[in-house]
Coordinates of C-alpha atoms in Angstrom, one line a residue:
M28 CA -9.5 -89.6 -42.8
T29 CA -6.7 -91.5 -44.5
H30 CA -5.5 -91.0 -48.1
E31 CA -3.8 -93.4 -50.3
P32 CA -0.9 -91.4 -51.9
F33 CA -1.1 -90.9 -55.6
K34 CA 1.8 -91.9 -57.8
F35 CA 1.9 -88.5 -59.7
C36 CA 0.2 -85.1 -59.2
E37 CA -1.5 -85.6 -62.5
D38 CA -3.3 -88.6 -61.0
F39 CA -4.8 -86.2 -58.3
E40 CA -6.2 -84.0 -61.1
R41 CA -7.7 -87.0 -62.9
F42 CA -9.1 -88.2 -59.6
A43 CA -10.8 -84.9 -59.2
E44 CA -12.4 -85.2 -62.6
G45 CA -13.5 -88.8 -62.1
L46 CA -17.1 -89.9 -61.6
H47 CA -16.4 -91.4 -58.2
V48 CA -16.0 -87.9 -56.7
G49 CA -19.8 -87.6 -57.0
L50 CA -20.0 -89.7 -53.8
F51 CA -18.9 -86.5 -52.0
D52 CA -22.3 -85.1 -52.9
L53 CA -23.9 -87.3 -50.4
L54 CA -22.0 -85.6 -47.5
H55 CA -23.5 -82.7 -45.6
T56 CA -20.1 -81.1 -45.2
G57 CA -18.3 -79.1 -47.9
V58 CA -15.6 -80.8 -49.8
A59 CA -13.2 -79.2 -52.3
L60 CA -10.2 -80.4 -54.1
L61 CA -7.5 -78.0 -55.3
S62 CA -4.3 -78.4 -57.2
N63 CA -0.8 -77.9 -55.8
K64 CA -1.0 -74.4 -57.2
G65 CA -4.2 -73.6 -55.3
V66 CA -6.6 -73.9 -58.3
F67 CA -10.1 -75.4 -57.7
L68 CA -10.6 -78.9 -59.3
Y69 CA -13.8 -80.0 -57.7
C70 CA -16.4 -78.8 -55.2
N71 CA -19.2 -81.0 -53.9
K72 CA -22.8 -79.6 -53.8
A73 CA -22.6 -78.8 -50.0
F74 CA -19.5 -76.7 -50.5
L75 CA -21.0 -74.8 -53.4
E76 CA -24.1 -74.0 -51.3
M77 CA -22.2 -73.0 -48.2
F78 CA -20.2 -70.3 -50.0
G79 CA -22.7 -69.3 -52.6
F80 CA -20.7 -70.6 -55.6
T81 CA -21.4 -72.2 -58.9
N82 CA -19.4 -74.7 -60.9
G83 CA -17.8 -71.6 -62.4
V84 CA -15.5 -71.6 -59.5
I85 CA -13.6 -74.6 -61.1
G86 CA -10.3 -73.6 -62.6
K87 CA -10.1 -70.4 -60.5
S88 CA -7.3 -69.7 -57.9
V89 CA -8.4 -69.8 -54.3
T90 CA -6.9 -66.3 -53.8
D91 CA -9.3 -65.0 -56.4
V92 CA -12.3 -66.6 -54.6
F93 CA -11.6 -66.3 -50.9
I94 CA -10.1 -63.2 -49.3
T95 CA -8.6 -65.5 -46.7
G96 CA -7.1 -67.9 -49.4
E97 CA -3.6 -66.6 -48.8
R98 CA -3.8 -67.6 -45.1
G99 CA -5.5 -70.9 -45.7
V100 CA -4.9 -73.0 -48.7
M101 CA -1.7 -71.2 -49.7
D102 CA -0.3 -71.7 -46.2
V103 CA -0.8 -75.4 -46.8
I104 CA 1.0 -75.3 -50.1
R105 CA 3.8 -73.3 -48.7
T106 CA 4.3 -75.3 -45.4
E107 CA 2.8 -78.7 -46.6
K108 CA 1.0 -78.9 -43.2
P109 CA -2.6 -78.9 -42.4
V110 CA -4.4 -75.7 -41.6
I111 CA -7.5 -75.4 -39.5
S112 CA -9.4 -72.2 -39.0
S113 CA -12.9 -70.8 -38.6
S114 CA -14.9 -69.9 -41.7
L115 CA -18.1 -67.9 -42.7
T116 CA -20.7 -69.2 -45.1
V117 CA -22.7 -67.0 -47.6
N118 CA -25.5 -66.9 -45.0
N119 CA -23.1 -65.6 -42.3
E120 CA -23.2 -68.9 -40.6
Q121 CA -20.0 -69.7 -38.9
G122 CA -18.1 -73.0 -39.2
I123 CA -14.7 -74.7 -39.3
S124 CA -12.5 -75.5 -42.3
F125 CA -9.9 -78.2 -42.4
R126 CA -7.3 -78.0 -45.1
Y127 CA -5.1 -81.1 -45.7
P128 CA -2.1 -81.5 -48.0
I129 CA -2.1 -84.6 -50.3
H130 CA 1.4 -86.1 -51.1
S131 CA 2.5 -88.6 -53.6
K132 CA 4.5 -91.7 -52.6
S133 CA 7.7 -89.8 -53.3
G134 CA 6.6 -86.9 -51.0
E135 CA 5.6 -84.6 -53.8
L136 CA 2.7 -82.2 -53.0
C137 CA -0.2 -83.2 -55.2
G138 CA -2.9 -80.9 -54.0
V139 CA -5.1 -79.8 -51.0
V140 CA -8.4 -81.0 -49.7
I141 CA -10.8 -78.7 -48.0
E142 CA -13.4 -80.0 -45.6
S143 CA -15.9 -77.3 -44.4
I144 CA -18.3 -78.0 -41.5
P145 CA -21.1 -75.6 -40.8
L146 CA -22.0 -74.6 -37.2
S147 CA -25.4 -76.2 -37.5
L148 CA -23.9 -79.6 -37.3
G149 CA -23.6 -80.1 -33.5
K150 CA -23.9 -76.4 -32.7
E151 CA -22.8 -76.4 -29.1
K152 CA -19.7 -78.6 -29.6
L153 CA -18.7 -76.8 -32.8
Q154 CA -19.2 -73.4 -31.1
M155 CA -16.7 -74.4 -28.3
L156 CA -14.3 -75.7 -31.0
M157 CA -14.6 -72.6 -33.1
D158 CA -13.9 -70.3 -30.0
T159 CA -10.9 -72.3 -29.3
I160 CA -9.7 -71.9 -32.9
H161 CA -10.4 -68.2 -32.7
N162 CA -8.2 -67.9 -29.5
L163 CA -5.5 -70.1 -31.0
E164 CA -5.4 -67.9 -34.1
E165 CA -5.1 -64.7 -32.1
A166 CA -2.5 -66.1 -29.8
A167 CA -0.5 -67.4 -32.9
Q168 CA -0.7 -64.0 -34.5
H169 CA 0.8 -62.3 -31.5
F170 CA 3.3 -65.1 -30.9
E171 CA 4.5 -64.6 -34.5
Q172 CA 4.8 -60.9 -33.9
A173 CA 6.9 -61.5 -30.8
R174 CA 9.0 -64.2 -32.6
S175 CA 9.6 -62.0 -35.5
K176 CA 11.4 -59.4 -33.5
H177 CA 14.0 -62.0 -32.5
V178 CA 14.7 -63.0 -36.1
G179 CA 14.7 -59.3 -37.3
R180 CA 11.4 -59.3 -39.2
L181 CA 10.2 -56.0 -37.6
F182 CA 12.0 -53.2 -39.4
T183 CA 14.4 -51.0 -37.7
F184 CA 15.6 -47.5 -38.9
A185 CA 18.6 -49.2 -40.3
D186 CA 16.4 -51.5 -42.5
I187 CA 14.6 -48.5 -44.0
V188 CA 16.3 -48.0 -47.4
G189 CA 17.5 -44.6 -48.4
E190 CA 20.0 -41.9 -47.6
S191 CA 18.3 -38.7 -48.9
A192 CA 18.2 -35.7 -46.6
A193 CA 14.4 -36.0 -46.1
L194 CA 14.6 -39.5 -45.1
M195 CA 17.7 -39.1 -42.8
H196 CA 15.9 -36.2 -41.0
M197 CA 12.8 -38.5 -40.4
K198 CA 15.1 -41.2 -39.0
Q199 CA 16.9 -38.8 -36.7
L200 CA 13.6 -37.5 -35.3
G201 CA 12.3 -41.0 -34.9
Q202 CA 15.3 -42.3 -33.0
R203 CA 15.1 -39.3 -30.6
F204 CA 11.3 -39.5 -30.1
A205 CA 11.5 -43.3 -29.7
Q206 CA 13.0 -42.8 -26.2
S207 CA 9.9 -41.2 -24.9
N208 CA 6.7 -42.8 -23.7
E209 CA 4.4 -40.1 -25.2
P210 CA 2.3 -40.9 -28.3
I211 CA 3.7 -40.2 -31.8
L212 CA 1.7 -39.2 -34.9
L213 CA 3.0 -40.2 -38.2
W214 CA 1.7 -38.4 -41.2
G215 CA 2.4 -39.7 -44.7
E216 CA 0.7 -40.3 -48.1
S217 CA -0.5 -43.8 -49.0
G218 CA 2.3 -46.2 -49.7
S219 CA 5.1 -44.0 -48.1
G220 CA 6.0 -46.5 -45.4
K221 CA 4.1 -45.5 -42.2
E222 CA 4.0 -49.0 -40.8
L223 CA 7.7 -49.5 -41.4
A224 CA 8.3 -46.3 -39.5
A225 CA 6.0 -47.4 -36.7
Q226 CA 7.9 -50.7 -36.4
A227 CA 11.3 -48.9 -36.5
L228 CA 10.1 -46.6 -33.6
H229 CA 9.0 -49.6 -31.6
M230 CA 12.4 -51.3 -32.2
A231 CA 14.3 -48.1 -31.2
S232 CA 12.4 -47.7 -28.0
P233 CA 12.9 -49.2 -24.5
R234 CA 9.8 -51.3 -25.2
S235 CA 11.4 -53.3 -28.2
A236 CA 11.3 -56.5 -26.2
K237 CA 7.5 -56.2 -25.7
P238 CA 4.6 -56.7 -28.2
F239 CA 4.1 -54.6 -31.2
V240 CA 0.3 -54.7 -31.9
A241 CA -0.8 -53.2 -35.2
V242 CA -4.5 -52.3 -35.9
N243 CA -5.8 -50.8 -39.2
C244 CA -8.7 -48.7 -38.1
A245 CA -10.0 -48.4 -41.6
A246 CA -10.4 -52.1 -42.1
L247 CA -12.7 -52.7 -39.1
P248 CA -16.4 -52.0 -39.3
P249 CA -17.4 -49.2 -36.8
D250 CA -19.6 -51.5 -34.8
L251 CA -16.6 -53.9 -34.2
I252 CA -13.8 -51.4 -33.4
E253 CA -14.7 -51.0 -29.8
S254 CA -14.8 -54.7 -29.1
E255 CA -11.5 -55.2 -31.0
L256 CA -9.7 -52.5 -29.1
F257 CA -11.2 -53.1 -25.6
G258 CA -12.1 -56.8 -25.8
Y259 CA -15.0 -58.4 -24.0
D260 CA -15.8 -61.2 -21.5
A261 CA -17.9 -64.4 -22.3
G262 CA -21.6 -63.6 -22.9
A263 CA -21.1 -60.0 -23.5
F264 CA -23.6 -59.8 -26.3
T265 CA -25.4 -62.0 -28.8
G266 CA -22.9 -63.5 -31.1
A267 CA -19.9 -63.0 -28.8
R268 CA -17.3 -65.7 -28.5
S269 CA -18.1 -68.0 -25.6
G270 CA -14.5 -67.6 -24.4
G271 CA -14.5 -63.8 -24.8
L272 CA -12.0 -61.7 -26.6
V273 CA -8.6 -60.2 -25.5
G274 CA -8.6 -56.5 -26.7
K275 CA -5.7 -54.9 -28.5
F276 CA -5.2 -52.5 -25.7
E277 CA -4.6 -55.4 -23.3
L278 CA -2.4 -57.3 -25.8
A279 CA -0.2 -54.3 -26.2
N280 CA 0.5 -54.0 -22.4
G281 CA 4.2 -53.1 -22.0
G282 CA 4.8 -52.5 -25.7
T283 CA 3.5 -50.5 -28.6
L284 CA 0.1 -50.0 -30.1
F285 CA 0.1 -48.9 -33.7
L286 CA -3.3 -47.4 -34.9
D287 CA -3.0 -47.1 -38.7
E288 CA -5.5 -44.7 -40.2
I289 CA -6.4 -43.3 -36.7
G290 CA -8.5 -40.6 -38.4
E291 CA -11.0 -43.3 -39.3
L292 CA -12.0 -44.0 -35.7
P293 CA -15.6 -43.2 -34.8
L294 CA -16.1 -40.2 -32.5
F295 CA -17.4 -42.4 -29.7
V296 CA -14.3 -44.6 -29.8
Q297 CA -12.1 -41.5 -30.0
A298 CA -13.6 -40.3 -26.7
K299 CA -12.8 -43.8 -25.1
L300 CA -9.4 -43.7 -26.5
L301 CA -8.6 -40.5 -24.9
R302 CA -9.7 -41.8 -21.5
V303 CA -7.4 -44.8 -21.9
L304 CA -4.4 -42.5 -22.8
E305 CA -5.1 -40.3 -19.8
T306 CA -5.7 -42.9 -17.2
G307 CA -4.4 -46.3 -18.6
E308 CA -7.7 -47.8 -17.7
I309 CA -9.6 -50.2 -20.0
Q310 CA -13.3 -50.7 -19.7
K311 CA -13.4 -54.3 -21.1
I312 CA -17.0 -55.0 -22.2
A313 CA -19.0 -57.0 -19.6
H314 CA -15.9 -57.3 -17.4
R315 CA -16.3 -56.7 -13.7
G316 CA -13.9 -53.9 -12.7
P317 CA -11.4 -52.1 -14.8
L318 CA -8.2 -53.4 -16.4
F319 CA -5.0 -51.4 -16.8
S320 CA -2.5 -51.4 -19.7
N321 CA 0.7 -49.7 -20.1
F322 CA 1.3 -49.2 -23.8
R323 CA 2.9 -46.6 -26.1
L324 CA 0.6 -45.3 -28.8
I325 CA 1.7 -44.6 -32.3
G326 CA -0.9 -43.3 -34.7
A327 CA -0.7 -42.9 -38.5
T328 CA -2.8 -41.0 -41.0
N329 CA -2.8 -39.7 -44.6
R330 CA -5.6 -37.2 -43.8
N331 CA -5.5 -33.6 -42.4
L332 CA -6.6 -34.1 -38.9
Q333 CA -6.6 -30.4 -38.2
Q334 CA -9.2 -29.9 -41.0
M335 CA -11.1 -32.9 -39.6
V336 CA -11.2 -31.2 -36.2
Q337 CA -12.6 -28.1 -37.7
D338 CA -15.2 -30.2 -39.6
G339 CA -16.1 -32.0 -36.4
K340 CA -14.9 -35.3 -37.6
F341 CA -12.0 -35.7 -35.1
R342 CA -12.0 -34.7 -31.4
E343 CA -9.7 -31.7 -30.8
D344 CA -8.7 -32.9 -27.3
L345 CA -7.7 -36.2 -28.7
Y346 CA -5.8 -34.6 -31.5
H347 CA -3.7 -32.5 -29.1
R348 CA -3.1 -35.6 -26.9
I349 CA -1.7 -37.7 -29.7
N350 CA 0.1 -34.9 -31.6
I351 CA 3.0 -34.4 -29.1
F352 CA 5.6 -35.8 -31.5
E353 CA 4.7 -35.5 -35.1
I354 CA 6.8 -37.2 -37.8
R355 CA 6.3 -36.6 -41.5
I356 CA 7.1 -39.6 -43.7
P357 CA 8.5 -38.0 -47.0
P358 CA 6.8 -39.0 -50.2
L359 CA 8.9 -40.7 -52.9
R360 CA 8.9 -37.5 -55.1
D361 CA 10.7 -35.7 -52.2
R362 CA 13.5 -38.4 -52.1
L363 CA 14.2 -39.3 -55.7
E364 CA 17.9 -39.6 -54.9
D365 CA 16.9 -42.8 -53.1
L366 CA 15.6 -44.4 -56.3
P367 CA 18.8 -46.4 -57.1
L368 CA 19.0 -47.9 -53.6
L369 CA 15.3 -48.7 -53.6
V370 CA 15.3 -50.2 -57.1
R371 CA 18.2 -52.4 -56.2
Y372 CA 16.5 -53.5 -53.0
F373 CA 13.3 -54.5 -54.8
V374 CA 15.2 -56.2 -57.7
E375 CA 16.9 -58.4 -55.2
Q376 CA 13.7 -59.0 -53.3
I377 CA 11.8 -59.9 -56.4
L378 CA 14.4 -61.8 -58.4
G379 CA 16.4 -63.3 -55.6
G380 CA 20.2 -63.0 -55.0
S381 CA 21.5 -65.1 -57.7
R382 CA 19.7 -63.6 -60.7
A383 CA 19.7 -60.1 -59.3
K384 CA 23.4 -60.1 -59.1
D385 CA 23.8 -59.9 -62.8
F386 CA 20.7 -57.9 -63.4
Y387 CA 20.6 -54.2 -64.5
V388 CA 18.2 -51.4 -64.8
S389 CA 18.8 -49.2 -67.8
R390 CA 19.6 -45.5 -67.6
E391 CA 16.5 -44.6 -69.6
V392 CA 14.4 -46.3 -66.9
F393 CA 15.9 -44.3 -64.1
E394 CA 15.4 -41.2 -66.1
L395 CA 11.7 -41.9 -66.4
F396 CA 11.5 -42.8 -62.9
N397 CA 12.9 -39.4 -61.9
K398 CA 10.4 -37.6 -64.1
Y399 CA 7.4 -39.5 -62.6
H400 CA 5.2 -38.1 -59.8
W401 CA 4.8 -41.3 -57.8
P402 CA 1.3 -40.8 -56.3
G403 CA 1.5 -44.3 -54.9
N404 CA 5.0 -43.8 -53.5
I405 CA 7.1 -46.8 -52.5
R406 CA 4.3 -49.2 -52.9
E407 CA 3.7 -48.1 -56.5
L408 CA 7.4 -48.4 -57.2
K409 CA 7.5 -51.9 -56.0
N410 CA 4.4 -52.7 -58.0
V411 CA 5.9 -51.3 -61.2
L412 CA 9.1 -53.2 -60.8
T413 CA 7.2 -56.4 -59.8
Y414 CA 5.2 -56.2 -63.1
S415 CA 8.2 -55.3 -65.1
L416 CA 10.6 -58.0 -63.8
Y417 CA 8.0 -60.9 -64.1
S418 CA 7.1 -59.8 -67.7
L419 CA 10.7 -60.2 -68.9
P420 CA 11.9 -63.3 -70.7
P421 CA 13.9 -65.6 -68.2
E422 CA 17.1 -65.0 -70.1
S423 CA 16.9 -61.2 -69.9
N424 CA 19.2 -59.4 -67.7
V425 CA 18.4 -55.8 -68.2
L426 CA 15.1 -53.8 -67.7
T427 CA 14.5 -51.1 -70.4
S428 CA 11.6 -48.8 -70.9
S429 CA 9.8 -51.2 -73.1
G430 CA 9.3 -53.5 -70.1
L431 CA 7.5 -50.9 -68.0
P432 CA 3.7 -51.3 -67.5
M433 CA 1.4 -49.2 -69.7
R434 CA -0.3 -47.6 -66.6
F435 CA 3.1 -46.2 -65.7
I436 CA 3.8 -44.9 -69.2
K437 CA 0.4 -43.2 -69.3
G438 CA 1.0 -41.8 -65.8
L439 CA 4.2 -40.2 -67.1
D440 CA 2.1 -37.7 -69.1
N441 CA 0.4 -36.4 -66.0
S442 CA 3.9 -36.0 -64.4
H443 CA 5.1 -34.1 -67.4
V444 CA 2.1 -31.8 -67.4
A445 CA 2.7 -30.9 -63.7
E446 CA 6.3 -30.3 -64.5
H447 CA 5.7 -28.1 -67.5
E448 CA 3.1 -26.1 -65.7
R449 CA 5.6 -25.4 -62.9
A450 CA 8.2 -24.4 -65.4
G451 CA 5.8 -22.3 -67.5
K452 CA 6.5 -24.4 -70.6
Q453 CA 4.4 -26.1 -73.3
A454 CA 1.5 -23.6 -73.1
Y455 CA -0.8 -25.9 -75.2
Q456 CA -0.8 -28.3 -72.3
Q457 CA -2.0 -25.6 -69.9
A458 CA -4.6 -24.0 -72.1
Q459 CA -8.0 -25.2 -73.3
P460 CA -7.7 -26.5 -76.9
S461 CA -8.8 -24.3 -79.7
A462 CA -10.8 -25.6 -82.7
A463 CA -7.6 -25.9 -84.6
T464 CA -5.8 -28.0 -81.9
A465 CA -8.8 -30.0 -80.6
P466 CA -8.1 -33.1 -82.8
R467 CA -4.5 -33.2 -81.6
V468 CA -5.4 -33.0 -77.9
A469 CA -8.4 -35.3 -78.2
A470 CA -6.1 -38.0 -79.6
K471 CA -3.4 -37.9 -77.1
N472 CA -4.6 -40.7 -74.9
K473 CA -5.9 -43.0 -77.8
K474 CA -4.2 -46.0 -79.5
L475 CA -3.9 -45.6 -83.2
S476 CA -6.7 -48.1 -83.9
E477 CA -9.0 -45.4 -82.2
V478 CA -7.7 -42.4 -84.0
S479 CA -9.0 -41.1 -87.4
A480 CA -6.7 -41.4 -90.3
Q481 CA -6.3 -37.7 -90.7
A482 CA -5.0 -37.4 -87.1
E483 CA -2.7 -40.3 -87.2
K484 CA 0.5 -38.3 -88.1
E485 CA -0.3 -35.8 -85.6
A486 CA -0.8 -38.5 -82.9
I487 CA 2.6 -39.9 -83.7
E488 CA 4.2 -36.5 -83.7
Q489 CA 2.8 -35.8 -80.3
A490 CA 3.9 -39.2 -78.9
L491 CA 7.4 -38.5 -80.2
D492 CA 7.5 -35.1 -78.5
R493 CA 6.2 -36.6 -75.2
F494 CA 8.6 -39.4 -74.9
H495 CA 11.6 -37.5 -76.3
Y496 CA 11.8 -39.7 -79.4
N497 CA 12.2 -42.9 -77.5
K498 CA 10.8 -45.3 -80.1
S499 CA 10.1 -48.1 -77.7
L500 CA 8.0 -46.0 -75.4
V501 CA 6.2 -44.4 -78.4
A502 CA 5.3 -47.8 -79.9
K503 CA 4.1 -49.1 -76.5
F504 CA 2.0 -46.0 -75.8
L505 CA 0.4 -46.1 -79.3
G506 CA -0.3 -49.8 -79.1
I507 CA 1.8 -50.9 -82.1
S508 CA 5.0 -52.8 -82.8
R509 CA 8.3 -51.0 -83.3
N510 CA 8.4 -52.3 -86.9
K511 CA 4.9 -50.9 -87.6
L512 CA 5.9 -47.6 -86.0
Y513 CA 9.1 -47.3 -88.2
K514 CA 6.9 -48.0 -91.2
K515 CA 4.7 -45.2 -90.4
L516 CA 7.6 -42.9 -89.5
H517 CA 8.9 -43.6 -93.0
D518 CA 5.5 -43.0 -94.6
Y519 CA 5.1 -39.7 -92.8
N520 CA 8.7 -38.5 -93.4
L521 CA 9.3 -38.5 -89.6
L522 CA 12.4 -40.7 -89.5
D523 CA 14.8 -37.7 -89.7
K524 CA 13.2 -35.9 -86.7

């Protein structure tokens, strides 16, 4: 397929709206046109039917429509090179999708064309091509992992940001345990950085030059976990790839296998994992004779495996086999002294070096960060900063409390409640509300538009107490402007408080 370059990107969008694109409806293959931002401009009938869409998809981003959009169309936009991969239709029929960049005469990226071919077109030939693509995708993934080690993309202990006592203790244990070949069990809350620690353990070990293979056990359906881990030969079962599948155990030979969310493994797979750890022998599905793999296992979980053993949901023998070295990843609330370093790291990562150099985070923001419980840990901190920094005007060079997301502001109340309960203060927050205090408590999570006129003053007073008379936070929490807040403070004689 050849394309005549368009003079301007706008011409491509006009082309996608033109009557002549209706010719694509005569094709049996799916065709879609997207802008250079990844937004759908046109889809032919075959494309809509293949993926169960309506014309409502027009105007939506590909990442909002396809969970693989980031790896497909957005890769084309980033690299300006074609991307070919397998696809799955709404009827679970496999196929192949070709994604081509469209350039203007000046070389500017105008958009992306998707061509999707269902498996029913030349089934035997397409099945062979699809298996080849699957194998190339898998090989490319592990090649990228191996290449990333040489360019420093796998984290080391030196890359993990922070100097708190809790973090330094974790690093010291990790550097020592990394020298052994025995399994390591990482325990940490969601978002605390378990995979970063696993990468650092691999890089600190004698196996650092070998593959690091990561598997999220919670993301795989139970009926696919065994084949993903052990692999299978051609013809192993109905629906198997004609070329077979190399399992993760085999791919990790000589290196490290990281099983994230190891507690989610089905019991029958746990039994087989125990045998692999004991013997090094892999029973590849439909393979004649055993295979052997020498890998170091790192498991990670945010669950209480001991309790799961008692409940019969995790094998006791496997628990003792993988729990030789246990490392606890400290939650962010236990390492608040690392906040300045973490904030600076994420500011530089989000804004880039030039703008981040002259950017500041106010003291009041750090005070609020230190009072927050951080249930989502490092991941939540990054998300809060990402929202805050992108919501600022381009000319702004300082982050104040008024730029923080409302979900964080409301979450502060829960953090304060826990803090006051521990300190034995503010009894009204610990006790059930009486009839006299019920309107005050009932109003505390509502905007002024939702609160009765009689309770308005009380709601403002409570917000002032909660946010220590920080007017920006009070206005944001109540859902009104600062000017309107000051007017109400004047009306209720609260300005002098």
